[in-house]
mmCIF file of C-alpha atoms and ligand atoms in Angstrom:
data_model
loop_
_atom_site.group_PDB
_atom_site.id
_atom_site.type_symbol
_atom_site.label_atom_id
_atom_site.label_comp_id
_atom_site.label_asym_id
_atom_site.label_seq_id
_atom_site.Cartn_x
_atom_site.Cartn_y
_atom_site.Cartn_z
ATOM 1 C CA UNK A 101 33.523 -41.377 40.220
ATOM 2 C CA UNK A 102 33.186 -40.437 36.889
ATOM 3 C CA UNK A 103 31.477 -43.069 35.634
ATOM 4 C CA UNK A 104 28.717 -42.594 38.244
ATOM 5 C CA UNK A 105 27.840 -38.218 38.028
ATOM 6 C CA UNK A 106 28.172 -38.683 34.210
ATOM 7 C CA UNK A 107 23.753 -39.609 33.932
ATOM 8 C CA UNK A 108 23.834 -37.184 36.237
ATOM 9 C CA UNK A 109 25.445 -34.235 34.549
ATOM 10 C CA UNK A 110 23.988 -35.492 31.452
ATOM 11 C CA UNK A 111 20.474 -34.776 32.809
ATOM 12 C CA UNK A 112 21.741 -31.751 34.322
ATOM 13 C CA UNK A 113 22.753 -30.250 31.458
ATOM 14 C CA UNK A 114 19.653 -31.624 29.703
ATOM 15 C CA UNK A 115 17.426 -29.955 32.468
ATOM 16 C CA UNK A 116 19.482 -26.361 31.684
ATOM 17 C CA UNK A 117 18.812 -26.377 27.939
ATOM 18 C CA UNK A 118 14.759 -27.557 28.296
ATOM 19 C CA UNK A 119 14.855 -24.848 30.794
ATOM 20 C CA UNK A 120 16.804 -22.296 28.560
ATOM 21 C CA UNK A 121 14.495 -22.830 25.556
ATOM 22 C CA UNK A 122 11.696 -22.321 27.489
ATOM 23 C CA UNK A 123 13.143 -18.942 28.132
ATOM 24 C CA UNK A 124 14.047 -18.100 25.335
ATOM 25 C CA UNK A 125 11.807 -19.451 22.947
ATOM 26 C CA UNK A 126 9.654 -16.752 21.866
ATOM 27 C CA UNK A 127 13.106 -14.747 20.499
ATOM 28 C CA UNK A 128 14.472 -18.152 19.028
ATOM 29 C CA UNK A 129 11.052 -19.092 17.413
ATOM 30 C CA UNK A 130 8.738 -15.863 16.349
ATOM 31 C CA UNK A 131 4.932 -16.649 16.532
ATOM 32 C CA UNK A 132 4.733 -15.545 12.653
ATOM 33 C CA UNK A 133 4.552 -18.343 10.670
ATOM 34 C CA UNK A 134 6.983 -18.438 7.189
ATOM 35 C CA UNK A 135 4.225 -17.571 4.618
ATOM 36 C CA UNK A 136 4.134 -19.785 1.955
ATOM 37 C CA UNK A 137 6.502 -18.746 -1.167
ATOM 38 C CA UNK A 138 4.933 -17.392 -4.561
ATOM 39 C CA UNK A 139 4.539 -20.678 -6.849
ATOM 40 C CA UNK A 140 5.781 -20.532 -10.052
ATOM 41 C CA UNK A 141 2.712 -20.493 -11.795
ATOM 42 C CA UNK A 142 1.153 -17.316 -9.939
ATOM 43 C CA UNK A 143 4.699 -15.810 -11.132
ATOM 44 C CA UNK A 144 4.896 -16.457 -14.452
ATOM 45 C CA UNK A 145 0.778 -15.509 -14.587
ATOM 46 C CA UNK A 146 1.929 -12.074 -12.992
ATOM 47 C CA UNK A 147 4.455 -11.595 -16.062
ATOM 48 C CA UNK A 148 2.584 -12.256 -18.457
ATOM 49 C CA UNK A 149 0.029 -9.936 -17.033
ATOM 50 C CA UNK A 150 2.580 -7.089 -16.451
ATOM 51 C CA UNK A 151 4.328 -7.199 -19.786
ATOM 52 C CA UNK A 152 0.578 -7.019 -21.540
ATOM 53 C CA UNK A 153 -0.408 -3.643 -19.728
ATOM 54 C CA UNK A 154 3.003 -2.394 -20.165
ATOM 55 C CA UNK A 155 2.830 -3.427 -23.987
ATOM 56 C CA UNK A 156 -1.049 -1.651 -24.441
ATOM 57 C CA UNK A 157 -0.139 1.525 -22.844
ATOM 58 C CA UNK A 158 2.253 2.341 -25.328
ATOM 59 C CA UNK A 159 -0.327 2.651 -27.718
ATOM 60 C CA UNK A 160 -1.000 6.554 -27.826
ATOM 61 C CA UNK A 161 -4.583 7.987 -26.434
ATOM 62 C CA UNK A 162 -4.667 9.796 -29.659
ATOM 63 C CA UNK A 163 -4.530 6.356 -31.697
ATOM 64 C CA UNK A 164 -7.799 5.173 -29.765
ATOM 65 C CA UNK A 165 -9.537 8.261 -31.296
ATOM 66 C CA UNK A 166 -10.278 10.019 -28.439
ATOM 67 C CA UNK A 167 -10.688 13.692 -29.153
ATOM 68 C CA UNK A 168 -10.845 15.406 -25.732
ATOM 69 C CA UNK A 169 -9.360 12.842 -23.613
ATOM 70 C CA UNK A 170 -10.777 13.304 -19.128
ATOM 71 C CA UNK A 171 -8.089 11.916 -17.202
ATOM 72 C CA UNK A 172 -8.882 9.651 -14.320
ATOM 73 C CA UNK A 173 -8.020 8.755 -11.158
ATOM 74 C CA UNK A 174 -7.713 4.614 -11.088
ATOM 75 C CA UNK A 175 -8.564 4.006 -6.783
ATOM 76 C CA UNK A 176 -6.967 0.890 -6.570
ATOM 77 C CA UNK A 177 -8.774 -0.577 -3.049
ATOM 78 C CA UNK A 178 -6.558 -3.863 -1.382
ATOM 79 C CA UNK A 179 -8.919 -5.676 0.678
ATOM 80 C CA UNK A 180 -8.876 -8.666 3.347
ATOM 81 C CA UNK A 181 -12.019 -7.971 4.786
ATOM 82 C CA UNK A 182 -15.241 -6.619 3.837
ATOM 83 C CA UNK A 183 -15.495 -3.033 2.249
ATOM 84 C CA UNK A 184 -17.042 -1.488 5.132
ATOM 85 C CA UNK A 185 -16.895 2.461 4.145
ATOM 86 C CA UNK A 186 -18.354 0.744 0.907
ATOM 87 C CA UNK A 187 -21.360 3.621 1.877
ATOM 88 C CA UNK A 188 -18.850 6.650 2.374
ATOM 89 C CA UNK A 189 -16.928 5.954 -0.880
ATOM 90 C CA UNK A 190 -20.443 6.066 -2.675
ATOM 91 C CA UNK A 191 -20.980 9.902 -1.665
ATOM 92 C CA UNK A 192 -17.527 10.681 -2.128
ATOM 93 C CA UNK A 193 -17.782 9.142 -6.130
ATOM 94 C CA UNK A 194 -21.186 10.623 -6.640
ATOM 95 C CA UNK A 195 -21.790 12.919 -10.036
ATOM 96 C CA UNK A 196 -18.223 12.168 -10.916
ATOM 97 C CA UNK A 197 -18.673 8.682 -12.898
ATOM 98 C CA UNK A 198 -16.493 10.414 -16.019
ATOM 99 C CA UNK A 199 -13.910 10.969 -13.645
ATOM 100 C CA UNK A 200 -12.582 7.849 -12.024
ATOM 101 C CA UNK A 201 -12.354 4.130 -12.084
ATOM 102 C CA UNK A 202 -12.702 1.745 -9.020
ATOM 103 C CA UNK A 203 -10.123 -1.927 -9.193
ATOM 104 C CA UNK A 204 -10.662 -3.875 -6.109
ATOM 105 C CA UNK A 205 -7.814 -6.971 -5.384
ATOM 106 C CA UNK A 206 -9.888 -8.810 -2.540
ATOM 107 C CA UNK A 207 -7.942 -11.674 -1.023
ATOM 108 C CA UNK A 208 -9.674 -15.213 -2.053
ATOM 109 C CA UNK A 209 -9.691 -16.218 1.394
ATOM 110 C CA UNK A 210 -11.460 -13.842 2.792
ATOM 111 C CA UNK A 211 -14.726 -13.884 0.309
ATOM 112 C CA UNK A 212 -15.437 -10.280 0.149
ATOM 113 C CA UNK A 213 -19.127 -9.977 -0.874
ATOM 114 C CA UNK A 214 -19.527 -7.498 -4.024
ATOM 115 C CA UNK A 215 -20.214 -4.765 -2.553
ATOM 116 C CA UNK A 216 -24.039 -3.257 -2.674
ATOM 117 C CA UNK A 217 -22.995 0.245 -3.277
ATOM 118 C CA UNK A 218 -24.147 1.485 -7.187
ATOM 119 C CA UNK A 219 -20.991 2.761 -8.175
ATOM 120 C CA UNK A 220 -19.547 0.558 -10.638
ATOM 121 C CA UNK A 221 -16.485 -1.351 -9.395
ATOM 122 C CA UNK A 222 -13.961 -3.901 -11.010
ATOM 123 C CA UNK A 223 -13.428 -6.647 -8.817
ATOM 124 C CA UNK A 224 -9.952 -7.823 -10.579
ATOM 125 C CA UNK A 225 -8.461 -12.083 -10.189
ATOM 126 C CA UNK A 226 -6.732 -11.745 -7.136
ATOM 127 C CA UNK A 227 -4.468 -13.980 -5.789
ATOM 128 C CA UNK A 228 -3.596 -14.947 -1.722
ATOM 129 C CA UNK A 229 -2.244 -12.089 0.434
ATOM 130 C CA UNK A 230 0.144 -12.652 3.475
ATOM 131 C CA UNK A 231 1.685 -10.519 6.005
ATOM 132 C CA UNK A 232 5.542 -10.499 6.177
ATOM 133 C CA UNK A 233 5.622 -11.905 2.706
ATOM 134 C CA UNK A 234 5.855 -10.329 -0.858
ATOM 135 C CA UNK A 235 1.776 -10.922 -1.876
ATOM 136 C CA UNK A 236 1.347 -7.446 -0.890
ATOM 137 C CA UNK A 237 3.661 -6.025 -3.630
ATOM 138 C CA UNK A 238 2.401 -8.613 -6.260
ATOM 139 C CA UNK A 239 -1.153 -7.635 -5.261
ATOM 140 C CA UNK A 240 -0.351 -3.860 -5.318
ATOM 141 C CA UNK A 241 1.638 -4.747 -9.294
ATOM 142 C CA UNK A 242 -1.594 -6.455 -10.428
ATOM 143 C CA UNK A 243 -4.243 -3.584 -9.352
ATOM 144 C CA UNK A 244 -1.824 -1.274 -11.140
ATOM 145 C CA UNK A 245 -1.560 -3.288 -14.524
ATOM 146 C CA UNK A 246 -5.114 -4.227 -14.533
ATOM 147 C CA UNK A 247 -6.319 -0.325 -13.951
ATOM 148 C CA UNK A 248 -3.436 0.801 -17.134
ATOM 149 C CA UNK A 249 -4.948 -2.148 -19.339
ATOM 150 C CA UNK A 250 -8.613 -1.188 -18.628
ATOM 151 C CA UNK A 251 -8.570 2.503 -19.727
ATOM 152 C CA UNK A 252 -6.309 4.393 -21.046
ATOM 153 C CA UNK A 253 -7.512 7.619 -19.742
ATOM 154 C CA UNK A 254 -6.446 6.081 -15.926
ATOM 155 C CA UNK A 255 -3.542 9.351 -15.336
ATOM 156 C CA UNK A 256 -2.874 8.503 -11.432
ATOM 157 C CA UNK A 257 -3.867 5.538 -9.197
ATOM 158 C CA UNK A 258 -4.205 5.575 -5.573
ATOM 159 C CA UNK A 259 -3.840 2.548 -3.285
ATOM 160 C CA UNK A 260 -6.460 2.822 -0.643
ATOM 161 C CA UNK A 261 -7.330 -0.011 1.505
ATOM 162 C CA UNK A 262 -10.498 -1.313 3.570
ATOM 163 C CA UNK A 263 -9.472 0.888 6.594
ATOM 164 C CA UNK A 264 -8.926 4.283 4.555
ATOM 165 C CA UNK A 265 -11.511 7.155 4.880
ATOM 166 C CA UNK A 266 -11.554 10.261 2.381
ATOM 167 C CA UNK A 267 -10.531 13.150 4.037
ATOM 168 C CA UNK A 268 -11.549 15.534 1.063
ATOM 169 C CA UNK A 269 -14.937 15.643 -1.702
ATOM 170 C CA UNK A 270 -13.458 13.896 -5.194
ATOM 171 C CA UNK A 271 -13.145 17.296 -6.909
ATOM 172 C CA UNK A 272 -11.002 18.592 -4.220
ATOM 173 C CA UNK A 273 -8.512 15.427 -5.251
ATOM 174 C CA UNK A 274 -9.475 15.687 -8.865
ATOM 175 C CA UNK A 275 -8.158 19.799 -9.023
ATOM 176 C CA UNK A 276 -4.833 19.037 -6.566
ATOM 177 C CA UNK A 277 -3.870 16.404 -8.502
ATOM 178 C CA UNK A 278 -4.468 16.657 -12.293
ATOM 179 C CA UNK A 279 -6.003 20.859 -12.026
ATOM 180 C CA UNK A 280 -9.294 21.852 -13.535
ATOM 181 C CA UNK A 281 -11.274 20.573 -15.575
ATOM 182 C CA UNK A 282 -11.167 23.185 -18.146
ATOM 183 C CA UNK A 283 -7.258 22.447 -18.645
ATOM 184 C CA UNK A 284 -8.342 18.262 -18.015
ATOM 185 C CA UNK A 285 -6.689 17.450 -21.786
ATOM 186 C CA UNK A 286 -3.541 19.126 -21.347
ATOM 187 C CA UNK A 287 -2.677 16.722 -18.679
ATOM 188 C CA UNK A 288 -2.118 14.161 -20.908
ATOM 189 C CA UNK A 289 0.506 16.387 -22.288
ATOM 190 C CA UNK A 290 2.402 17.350 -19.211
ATOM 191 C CA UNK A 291 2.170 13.705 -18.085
ATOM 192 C CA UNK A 292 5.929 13.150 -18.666
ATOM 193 C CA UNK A 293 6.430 15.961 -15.539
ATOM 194 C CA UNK A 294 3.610 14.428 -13.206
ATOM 195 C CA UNK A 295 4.607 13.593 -10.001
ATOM 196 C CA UNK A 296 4.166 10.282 -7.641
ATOM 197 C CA UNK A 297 3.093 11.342 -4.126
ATOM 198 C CA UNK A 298 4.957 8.193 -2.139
ATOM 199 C CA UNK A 299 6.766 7.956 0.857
ATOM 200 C CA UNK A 300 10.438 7.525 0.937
ATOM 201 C CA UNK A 301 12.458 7.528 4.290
ATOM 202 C CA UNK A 302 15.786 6.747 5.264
ATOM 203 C CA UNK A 303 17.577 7.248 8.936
ATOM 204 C CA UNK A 304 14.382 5.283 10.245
ATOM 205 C CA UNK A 305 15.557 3.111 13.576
ATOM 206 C CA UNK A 306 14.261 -0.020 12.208
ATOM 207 C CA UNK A 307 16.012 0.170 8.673
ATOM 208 C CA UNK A 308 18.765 -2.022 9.577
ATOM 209 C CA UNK A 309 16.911 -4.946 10.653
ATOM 210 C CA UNK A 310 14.366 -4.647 7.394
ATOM 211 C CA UNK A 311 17.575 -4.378 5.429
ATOM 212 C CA UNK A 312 19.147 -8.036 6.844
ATOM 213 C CA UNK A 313 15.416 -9.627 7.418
ATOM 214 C CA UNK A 314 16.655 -11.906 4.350
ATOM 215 C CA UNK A 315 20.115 -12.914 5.030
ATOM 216 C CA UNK A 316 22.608 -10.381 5.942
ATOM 217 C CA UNK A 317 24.240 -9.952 2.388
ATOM 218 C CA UNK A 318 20.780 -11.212 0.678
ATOM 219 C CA UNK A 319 20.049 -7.914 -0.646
ATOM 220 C CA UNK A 320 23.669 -7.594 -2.625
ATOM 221 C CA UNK A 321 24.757 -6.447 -4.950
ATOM 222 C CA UNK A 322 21.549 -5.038 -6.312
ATOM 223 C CA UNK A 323 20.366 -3.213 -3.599
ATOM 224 C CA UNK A 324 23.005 -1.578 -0.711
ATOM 225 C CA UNK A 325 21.703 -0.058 2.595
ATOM 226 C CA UNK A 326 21.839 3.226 1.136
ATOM 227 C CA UNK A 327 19.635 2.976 -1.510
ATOM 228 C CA UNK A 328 17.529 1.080 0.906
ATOM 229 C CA UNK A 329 13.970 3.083 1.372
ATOM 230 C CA UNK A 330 10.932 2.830 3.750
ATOM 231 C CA UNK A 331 7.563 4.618 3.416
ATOM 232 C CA UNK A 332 3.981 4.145 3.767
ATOM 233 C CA UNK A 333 2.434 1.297 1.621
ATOM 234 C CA UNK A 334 -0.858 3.785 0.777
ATOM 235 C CA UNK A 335 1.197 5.785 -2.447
ATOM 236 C CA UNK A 336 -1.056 8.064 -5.145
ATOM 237 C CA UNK A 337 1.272 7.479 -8.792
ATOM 238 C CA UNK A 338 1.684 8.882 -11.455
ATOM 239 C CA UNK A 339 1.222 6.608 -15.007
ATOM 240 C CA UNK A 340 4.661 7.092 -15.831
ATOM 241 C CA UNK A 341 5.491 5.530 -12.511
ATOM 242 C CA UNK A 342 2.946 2.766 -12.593
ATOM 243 C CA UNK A 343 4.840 1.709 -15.514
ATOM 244 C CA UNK A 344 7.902 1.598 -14.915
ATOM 245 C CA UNK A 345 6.982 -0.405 -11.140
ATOM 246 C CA UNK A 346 5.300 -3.152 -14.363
ATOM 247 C CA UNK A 347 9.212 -3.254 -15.916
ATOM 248 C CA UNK A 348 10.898 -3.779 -13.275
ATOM 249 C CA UNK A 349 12.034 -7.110 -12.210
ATOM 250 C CA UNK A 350 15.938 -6.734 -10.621
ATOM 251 C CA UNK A 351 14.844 -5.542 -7.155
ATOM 252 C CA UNK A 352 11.886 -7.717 -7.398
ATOM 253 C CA UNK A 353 13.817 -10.945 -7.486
ATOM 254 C CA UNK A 354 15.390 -9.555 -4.329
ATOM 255 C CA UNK A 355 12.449 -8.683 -2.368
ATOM 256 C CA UNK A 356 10.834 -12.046 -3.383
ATOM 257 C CA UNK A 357 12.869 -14.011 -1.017
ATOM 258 C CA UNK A 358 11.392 -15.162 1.677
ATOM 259 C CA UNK A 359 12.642 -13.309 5.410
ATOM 260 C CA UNK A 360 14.593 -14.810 7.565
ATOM 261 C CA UNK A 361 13.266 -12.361 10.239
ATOM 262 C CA UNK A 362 9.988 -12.326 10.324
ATOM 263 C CA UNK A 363 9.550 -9.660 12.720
ATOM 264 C CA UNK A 364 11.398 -7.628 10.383
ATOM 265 C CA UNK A 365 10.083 -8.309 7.179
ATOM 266 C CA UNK A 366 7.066 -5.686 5.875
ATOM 267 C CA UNK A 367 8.529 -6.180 2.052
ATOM 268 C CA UNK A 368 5.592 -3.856 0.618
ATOM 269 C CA UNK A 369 6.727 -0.943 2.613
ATOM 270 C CA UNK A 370 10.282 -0.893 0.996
ATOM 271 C CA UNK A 371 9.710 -2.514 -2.611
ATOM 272 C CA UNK A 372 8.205 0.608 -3.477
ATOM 273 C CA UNK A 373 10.072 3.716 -1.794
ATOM 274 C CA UNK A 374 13.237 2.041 -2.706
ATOM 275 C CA UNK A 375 12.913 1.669 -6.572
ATOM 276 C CA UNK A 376 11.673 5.065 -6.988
ATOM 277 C CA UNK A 377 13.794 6.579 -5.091
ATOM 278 C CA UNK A 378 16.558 4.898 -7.472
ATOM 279 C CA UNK A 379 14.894 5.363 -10.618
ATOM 280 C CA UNK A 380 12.880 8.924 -10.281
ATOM 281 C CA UNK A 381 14.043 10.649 -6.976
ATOM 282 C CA UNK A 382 12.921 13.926 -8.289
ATOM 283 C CA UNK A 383 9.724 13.064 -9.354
ATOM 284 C CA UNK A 384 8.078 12.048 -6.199
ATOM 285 C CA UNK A 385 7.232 13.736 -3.134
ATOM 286 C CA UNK A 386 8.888 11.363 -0.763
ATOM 287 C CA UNK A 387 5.780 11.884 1.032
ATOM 288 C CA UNK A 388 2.404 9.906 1.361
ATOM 289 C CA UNK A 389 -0.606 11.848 1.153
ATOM 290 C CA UNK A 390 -2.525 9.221 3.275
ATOM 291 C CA UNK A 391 -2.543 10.218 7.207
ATOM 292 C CA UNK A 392 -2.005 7.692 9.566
ATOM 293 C CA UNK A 393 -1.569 7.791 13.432
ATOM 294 C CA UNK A 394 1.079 6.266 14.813
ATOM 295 C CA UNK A 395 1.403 6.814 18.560
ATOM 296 C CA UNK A 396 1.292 3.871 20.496
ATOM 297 C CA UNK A 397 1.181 1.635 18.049
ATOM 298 C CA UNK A 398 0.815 -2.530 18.386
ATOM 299 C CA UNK A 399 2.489 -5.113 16.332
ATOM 300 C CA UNK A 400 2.739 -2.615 13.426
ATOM 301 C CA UNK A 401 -0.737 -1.530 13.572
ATOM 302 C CA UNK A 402 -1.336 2.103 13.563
ATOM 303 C CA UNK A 403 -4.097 3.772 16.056
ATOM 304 C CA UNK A 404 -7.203 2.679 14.852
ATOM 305 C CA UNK A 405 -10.552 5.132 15.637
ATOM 306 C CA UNK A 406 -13.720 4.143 17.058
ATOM 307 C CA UNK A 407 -17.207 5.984 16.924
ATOM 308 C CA UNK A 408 -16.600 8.384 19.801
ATOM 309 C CA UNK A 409 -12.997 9.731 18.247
ATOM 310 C CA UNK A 410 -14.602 10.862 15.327
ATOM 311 C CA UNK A 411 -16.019 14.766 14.891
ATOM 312 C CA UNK A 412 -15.372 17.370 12.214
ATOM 313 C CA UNK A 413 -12.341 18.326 14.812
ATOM 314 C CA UNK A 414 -10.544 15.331 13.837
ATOM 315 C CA UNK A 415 -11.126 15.294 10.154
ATOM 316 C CA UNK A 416 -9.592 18.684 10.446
ATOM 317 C CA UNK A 417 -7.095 17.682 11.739
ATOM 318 C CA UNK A 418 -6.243 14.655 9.685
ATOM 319 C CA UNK A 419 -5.560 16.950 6.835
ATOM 320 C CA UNK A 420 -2.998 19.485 8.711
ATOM 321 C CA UNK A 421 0.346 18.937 6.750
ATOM 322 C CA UNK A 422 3.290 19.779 6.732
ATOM 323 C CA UNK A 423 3.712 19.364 3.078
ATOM 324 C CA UNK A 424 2.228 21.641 0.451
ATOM 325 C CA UNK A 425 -0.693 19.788 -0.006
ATOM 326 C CA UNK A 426 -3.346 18.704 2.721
ATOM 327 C CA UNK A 427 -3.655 14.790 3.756
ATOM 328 C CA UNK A 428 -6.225 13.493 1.206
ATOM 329 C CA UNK A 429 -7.152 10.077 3.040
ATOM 330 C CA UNK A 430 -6.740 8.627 6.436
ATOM 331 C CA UNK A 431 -6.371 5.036 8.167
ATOM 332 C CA UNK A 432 -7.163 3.110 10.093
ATOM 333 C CA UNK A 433 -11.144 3.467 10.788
ATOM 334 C CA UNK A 434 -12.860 0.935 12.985
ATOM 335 C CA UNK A 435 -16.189 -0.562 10.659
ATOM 336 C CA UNK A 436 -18.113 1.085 13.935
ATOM 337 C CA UNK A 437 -16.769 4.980 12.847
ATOM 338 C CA UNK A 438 -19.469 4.522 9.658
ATOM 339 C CA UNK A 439 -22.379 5.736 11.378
ATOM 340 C CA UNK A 440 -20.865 9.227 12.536
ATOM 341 C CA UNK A 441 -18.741 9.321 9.147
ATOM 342 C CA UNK A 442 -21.714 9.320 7.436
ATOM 343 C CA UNK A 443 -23.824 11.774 9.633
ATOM 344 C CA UNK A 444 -20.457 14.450 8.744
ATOM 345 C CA UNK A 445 -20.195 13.341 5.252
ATOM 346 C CA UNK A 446 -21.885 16.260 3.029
ATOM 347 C CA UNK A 447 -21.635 19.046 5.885
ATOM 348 C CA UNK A 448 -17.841 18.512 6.371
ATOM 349 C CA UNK A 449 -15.644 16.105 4.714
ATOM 350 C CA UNK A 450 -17.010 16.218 1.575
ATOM 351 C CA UNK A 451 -17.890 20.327 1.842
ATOM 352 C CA UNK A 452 -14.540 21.548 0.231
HETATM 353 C C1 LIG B 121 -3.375 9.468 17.791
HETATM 354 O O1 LIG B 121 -3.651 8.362 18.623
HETATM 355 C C2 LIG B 121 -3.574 8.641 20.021
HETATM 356 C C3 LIG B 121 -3.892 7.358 20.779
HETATM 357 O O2 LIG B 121 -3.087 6.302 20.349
HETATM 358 C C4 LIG B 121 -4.584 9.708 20.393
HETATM 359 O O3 LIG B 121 -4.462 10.035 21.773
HETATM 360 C C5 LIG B 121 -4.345 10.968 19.546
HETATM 361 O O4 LIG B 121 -5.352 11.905 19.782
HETATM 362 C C6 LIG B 121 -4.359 10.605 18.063
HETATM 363 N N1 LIG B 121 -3.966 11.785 17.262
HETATM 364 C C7 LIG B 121 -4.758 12.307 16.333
HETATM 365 C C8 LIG B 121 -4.214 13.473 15.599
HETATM 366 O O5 LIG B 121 -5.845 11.837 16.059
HETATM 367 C C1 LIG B 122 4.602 19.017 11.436
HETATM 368 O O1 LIG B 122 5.898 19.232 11.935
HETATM 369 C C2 LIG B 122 5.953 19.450 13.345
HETATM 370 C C3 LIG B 122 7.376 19.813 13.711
HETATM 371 O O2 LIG B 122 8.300 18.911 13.183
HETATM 372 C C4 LIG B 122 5.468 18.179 14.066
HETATM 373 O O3 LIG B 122 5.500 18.355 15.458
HETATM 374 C C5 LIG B 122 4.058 17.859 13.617
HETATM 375 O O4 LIG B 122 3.627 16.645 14.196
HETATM 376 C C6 LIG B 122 3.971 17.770 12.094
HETATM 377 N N1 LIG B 122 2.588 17.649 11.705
HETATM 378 C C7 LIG B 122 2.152 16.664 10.923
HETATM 379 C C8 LIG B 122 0.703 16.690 10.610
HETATM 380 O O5 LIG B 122 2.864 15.821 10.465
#
């Protein structure tokens, strides 16, 4: 008897667990695929690269015999795709060339013609970006180092990426952040007080899942869950900041690991937010100045606008806060919205 249903409960059960998989095989096996880890060579490249800007900007701006130092703003663009507002960025730069550096990190794969625009630009060696891996942060590291060892006079730098409109004209930025341009020099002298405008959330319903995507003790003893931050990946910092992101390398042996959860693993929206938050809590805003929609959003993607959204209504409204100081920048903008950007440019977004 038993001899005889064994081939048949063996198939049986066989049967079940084909059937079972196919069930559940989307939870058991995520459609991400494990991005590849960050070779040793791209690592060590990265240090050496960090500890030379770190090294240079101690070197005083009054020792490179400048006598009425402009501070800048370093934009700091992170691109996977062609730089579509490439045209919009133009106006927004225009008659302010003393003012501002441009560092584009454009993902090799994705061959990102220079663009055609005349505003000078600094396309810097990039390296591979991934989703759900820690490129991002390594990318975001290398824009800042190259920026602080290409000019001195670089005071804040502002990550902006492909899909990121200016809500404001640049000396509306310029005076908010660093005040006018009569007083431009001083702000090398209250740089020790300047602020980072960043992100930095806790009590967010996806926290704990981010917190165990490597390994449910992974992030010990470094890092607990309540020093564990989230916040928008699109931060405006200050040098001091900048710097001390270079220096840092505890937390970043951490958040190198590669996720065991990739649905939970967005490394470049904690890195950040969670070592300034331990290092300088008083110093940043703990929000980003860089609006973003997020109702009904897909896979992690925010709402992104197309042609027929966009009207001086909603660039109003993009800058509402509820902070102090109006949303400078918003995301995500279809390559489409261009056209009626443009049209609005010089009567509205660029009017203040
Ligand atoms: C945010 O996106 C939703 C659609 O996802 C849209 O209905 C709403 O108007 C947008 N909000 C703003 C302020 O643009
Ligand atoms: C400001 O705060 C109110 C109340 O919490 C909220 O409903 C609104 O969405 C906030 N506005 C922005 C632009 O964040």
């Amino acid at each position: 008897m038993l001899s005889s249903s064994s081939p048949f409960l063996y198939s049986f059960a066989l049967f079940l667990s084909l059937f079972l998989l196919f069930l559940f095989a989307p939870q058991f096996f995520p459609l991400r695929k494990q991005p590849s880890p960050i070779s040793l060579e791209d690592e060590l490249d990265d240090l050496h690269l960090f500890h030379q800007a770190t090294v240079v900007s101690s070197l005083k701006v009054s020792h490179l015999g400048i006598t009425h130092p402009k501070p800048k703003i370093a934009f700091l663009f992170l691109t996977n795709s062609d730089l579509v507002f490439a045209p919009l960025w133009e106006r927004f730069f225009q008659g302010h060339n003393q003012f501002y550096n441009i560092y584009i990190h454009a993902d090799p794969s994705s061959k990102v013609p220079p663009p055609k625009w005349a505003i000078s630009a600094n396309f810097i060696p990039a390296k591979r970006t991934e989703r759900a891996s820690a490129t991002l942060i390594s990318a975001e590291r290398r824009l800042l180092a190259r920026a602080i060892l290409d000019d001195p006079l670089n005071l804040y730098f502002a990550l902006v990426s492909q899909h990121c409109i200016p809500l404001h004209s640049f000396q509306y930025i310029y005076k908010s952040l660093i005040g006018n341009p009569a007083e431009e020099s001083r702000a090398f002298l209250s740089q020790p007080s300047h602020k980072s405008f960043i992100e930095i959330l806790a009590n967010e319903p996806t926290l704990q899942n981010r917190y165990i995507a490597r390994g449910k003790n992974a992030m010990l003893p470094e890092l607990t869950f309540e020093q564990f931050k989230v916040g928008s990946q699109f931060f405006i910092l200050s040098k001091r900041h900048a710097l001390l992101i270079l220096k840092e390398r505890k937390l970043w042996r951490k958040f190198r690991l590669p996720c065991v959860d990739l649905n939970s693993c967005y490394p470049e929206e904690h890195y950040f937010p969670t070592l300034l938050s331990m290092a300088d809590p008083e110093g940043c805003s703990h929000y980003t100045l860089t609006r973003v929609n997020w109702t009904d959003s897909v896979d992690g993607h925010p709402h992104t606008y197309h042609a027929l959204e966009v009207s001086p209504e909603l660039i109003h409204t993009l800058r509402e806060s509820n902070s102090s100081y109006s949303y400078f920048f918003a995301r995500k903008f279809s390559p489409e919205t261009l056209t009626p950007l443009m049209e609005i440019a010089d009567s509205v977004i660029f009017r203040d």
